[in-house]
Amino acid sequence: MVPNVPGSAAITTRPATWPDVERLFGVRGEPSRCWCRWFALPGQDWKTTPPEARKEQLKAKFDGGGPEPGVLAFRGGEAVGWCAVEPRQCYPRIELSQVLKAAGTAAHESAGVWSVSCFVVSPGHRRSGVAAALLAAAVGHAFAHGAEIIEGYPVDPSLRPKAGSADLYQGTVNLFTVAGFTTVSTAVPGRAVMRLRR
């Protein structure tokens, strides 16, 4: 267990388990369609992979013997949030993204880089410290499994004021700044590449 983040009473975090992820993602809404595979399935692979197959792909990550592909936040024993974090090479869509390409040499280094790719927070628990607790847990999880650099690709709402929850699943610049990340690129307006080194 990771200690509670100040200001987020009753939140605990730990590496994810499949049954809890399956319950959190549920059967409705974007998480139940995506199963956190958007960044793992580039181009046509995404279009030709139905939600049930995406679900099985994420489940396989828990059965593969490697580190868990993310962390969970809990309140009162109920999973209320998820953060995906894995080595960047697990996410081909990130490696091919315009945000990363535009960053140029600032994000060229890839050895030992883990990516925080996605946050899912239950509607009744948003804006209550869950995302901050998840990011802290993701950092601890990645460093515990050998990461040298942790990278995020958050939105800057001050430059994208119309960004809604569907656009903020990669987090906000402020969330990452408070967690100690530094900005290495803002080449794509309203989007940043941010890093935290061991």
XYZ file of C-alpha atoms in Angstrom:
198
model
C 0.000 0.000 0.000
C 1.089 3.555 -0.719
C 0.366 6.078 2.053
C -2.482 8.489 1.449
C -1.652 11.617 -0.479
C -2.211 14.775 1.622
C -5.659 16.185 0.979
C -7.028 12.891 -0.352
C -8.356 11.277 2.823
C -9.417 7.655 2.666
C -7.624 6.979 -0.616
C -5.258 4.024 -0.750
C -3.383 2.744 -3.789
C -1.706 -0.462 -4.878
C -0.621 -2.295 -8.028
C -3.680 -3.308 -10.000
C -5.292 -6.743 -9.977
C -7.432 -7.956 -12.844
C -10.699 -8.531 -10.931
C -10.615 -4.971 -9.575
C -9.837 -3.489 -13.005
C -12.657 -5.469 -14.568
C -15.119 -4.183 -11.956
C -13.924 -0.582 -12.268
C -14.132 -0.511 -16.070
C -17.587 -2.086 -15.975
C -19.812 -2.699 -18.958
C -20.706 0.872 -20.014
C -18.724 3.936 -20.949
C -15.411 4.425 -22.697
C -13.242 2.292 -20.348
C -15.409 -0.762 -21.120
C -14.856 -0.216 -24.853
C -11.208 0.786 -24.818
C -9.820 -1.431 -22.026
C -6.783 0.862 -22.024
C -5.597 -0.494 -25.383
C -5.762 2.741 -27.421
C -2.029 3.366 -27.092
C -1.139 -0.309 -27.471
C -2.982 -0.802 -30.785
C -1.918 1.578 -33.546
C -3.899 2.382 -36.668
C -5.822 -0.460 -38.255
C -5.105 -2.788 -35.317
C -7.366 -0.625 -33.156
C -10.136 -0.546 -35.742
C -10.122 -4.298 -36.266
C -9.934 -5.292 -32.594
C -13.368 -5.466 -30.931
C -13.837 -4.413 -27.287
C -13.976 -8.014 -26.029
C -10.600 -8.736 -27.635
C -9.162 -5.535 -26.149
C -10.380 -6.695 -22.761
C -8.635 -10.033 -23.225
C -5.427 -8.262 -24.249
C -5.408 -6.207 -21.060
C -6.210 -9.290 -18.986
C -3.256 -11.071 -20.601
C -0.981 -8.342 -19.245
C -1.850 -9.548 -15.741
C -1.187 -13.168 -16.659
C 2.142 -12.590 -18.384
C 4.438 -12.713 -15.376
C 5.623 -9.114 -15.715
C 4.852 -6.082 -13.588
C 1.222 -5.064 -13.356
C 0.325 -2.682 -16.218
C -1.087 -0.083 -13.848
C -2.159 0.915 -10.367
C -5.532 1.332 -8.663
C -6.946 3.745 -6.104
C -9.484 2.616 -3.515
C -11.988 4.263 -1.196
C -13.721 2.151 1.384
C -12.445 -1.001 -0.272
C -13.904 -0.063 -3.681
C -11.701 0.568 -6.699
C -12.381 4.157 -7.799
C -9.472 4.882 -10.128
C -6.898 3.369 -12.474
C -3.657 4.676 -13.937
C -1.876 2.784 -16.717
C 1.922 2.813 -16.533
C 4.276 0.598 -18.523
C 7.559 0.812 -20.441
C 7.051 3.195 -23.339
C 7.709 0.495 -25.929
C 4.466 -1.171 -24.791
C 2.624 1.781 -26.360
C 3.399 1.980 -30.101
C 0.792 4.697 -30.611
C 2.665 6.942 -28.155
C 5.988 6.255 -29.865
C 4.412 7.221 -33.207
C 2.457 10.187 -31.831
C 2.778 13.739 -33.097
C 3.249 14.929 -29.507
C 6.362 12.784 -29.092
C 7.696 13.436 -32.604
C 7.289 17.189 -32.139
C 9.280 16.983 -28.894
C 12.348 15.991 -30.935
C 15.553 15.400 -29.015
C 13.916 16.402 -25.713
C 12.139 13.032 -25.650
C 14.484 11.055 -27.904
C 15.897 8.981 -25.051
C 13.727 5.875 -24.666
C 15.793 3.352 -22.692
C 14.345 2.985 -19.214
C 11.395 5.282 -20.027
C 7.973 4.306 -18.675
C 4.814 6.072 -19.834
C 1.831 7.169 -17.775
C -0.723 6.783 -20.534
C -4.213 6.903 -19.043
C -6.303 7.746 -15.986
C -9.772 6.384 -15.253
C -11.592 7.862 -12.244
C -15.143 6.919 -11.295
C -17.532 9.852 -11.854
C -18.422 10.218 -8.179
C -14.758 10.508 -7.171
C -13.369 13.076 -9.604
C -11.702 16.259 -8.334
C -11.114 14.659 -4.950
C -7.438 13.706 -5.057
C -7.782 10.327 -6.753
C -5.716 11.260 -9.835
C -2.917 12.683 -7.663
C -2.847 9.511 -5.577
C -2.788 7.399 -8.730
C 0.088 9.359 -10.246
C 2.133 9.037 -7.048
C 1.459 5.298 -7.039
C 2.339 4.989 -10.738
C 5.679 6.713 -10.120
C 6.472 4.374 -7.225
C 5.416 1.326 -9.242
C 7.522 2.266 -12.264
C 10.639 3.087 -10.253
C 10.250 -0.153 -8.265
C 10.358 -2.069 -11.542
C 13.422 -0.400 -13.009
C 12.214 2.783 -14.696
C 14.828 5.514 -14.989
C 12.455 8.126 -16.429
C 8.688 8.387 -16.153
C 6.960 10.284 -18.920
C 3.481 11.791 -19.226
C 1.598 13.556 -22.028
C -0.919 15.785 -20.240
C -3.281 18.452 -21.511
C -2.865 22.098 -20.565
C -6.450 23.281 -19.876
C -5.331 26.922 -19.893
C -4.595 26.493 -23.604
C -7.464 24.074 -24.225
C -10.251 25.534 -22.078
C -12.930 23.451 -23.778
C -11.229 20.162 -22.893
C -13.718 17.922 -21.101
C -13.272 14.690 -19.173
C -13.038 12.732 -22.445
C -9.983 14.829 -23.371
C -8.292 14.754 -19.975
C -7.710 11.017 -19.615
C -3.952 11.644 -19.912
C -4.057 14.069 -16.995
C -3.333 17.779 -16.756
C -0.074 19.695 -16.747
C -0.783 20.910 -13.212
C -1.290 17.338 -11.949
C 2.136 16.327 -13.253
C 3.834 19.550 -12.123
C 2.641 19.072 -8.547
C 4.009 15.515 -8.669
C 7.479 16.847 -9.503
C 7.528 16.321 -13.283
C 9.231 18.894 -15.496
C 8.116 19.929 -18.963
C 10.462 18.885 -21.756
C 8.253 19.906 -24.698
C 5.217 22.027 -25.490
C 5.720 21.810 -29.251
C 2.075 20.761 -29.728
C -0.075 23.619 -28.372
C -2.068 22.575 -25.321
C -0.175 19.317 -24.923
C 3.056 18.694 -23.049
C 5.646 15.986 -22.705
C 6.689 15.882 -19.055
C 9.330 13.773 -17.345
C 10.431 12.703 -13.891
C 13.873 11.166 -13.451
C 14.825 8.689 -10.767
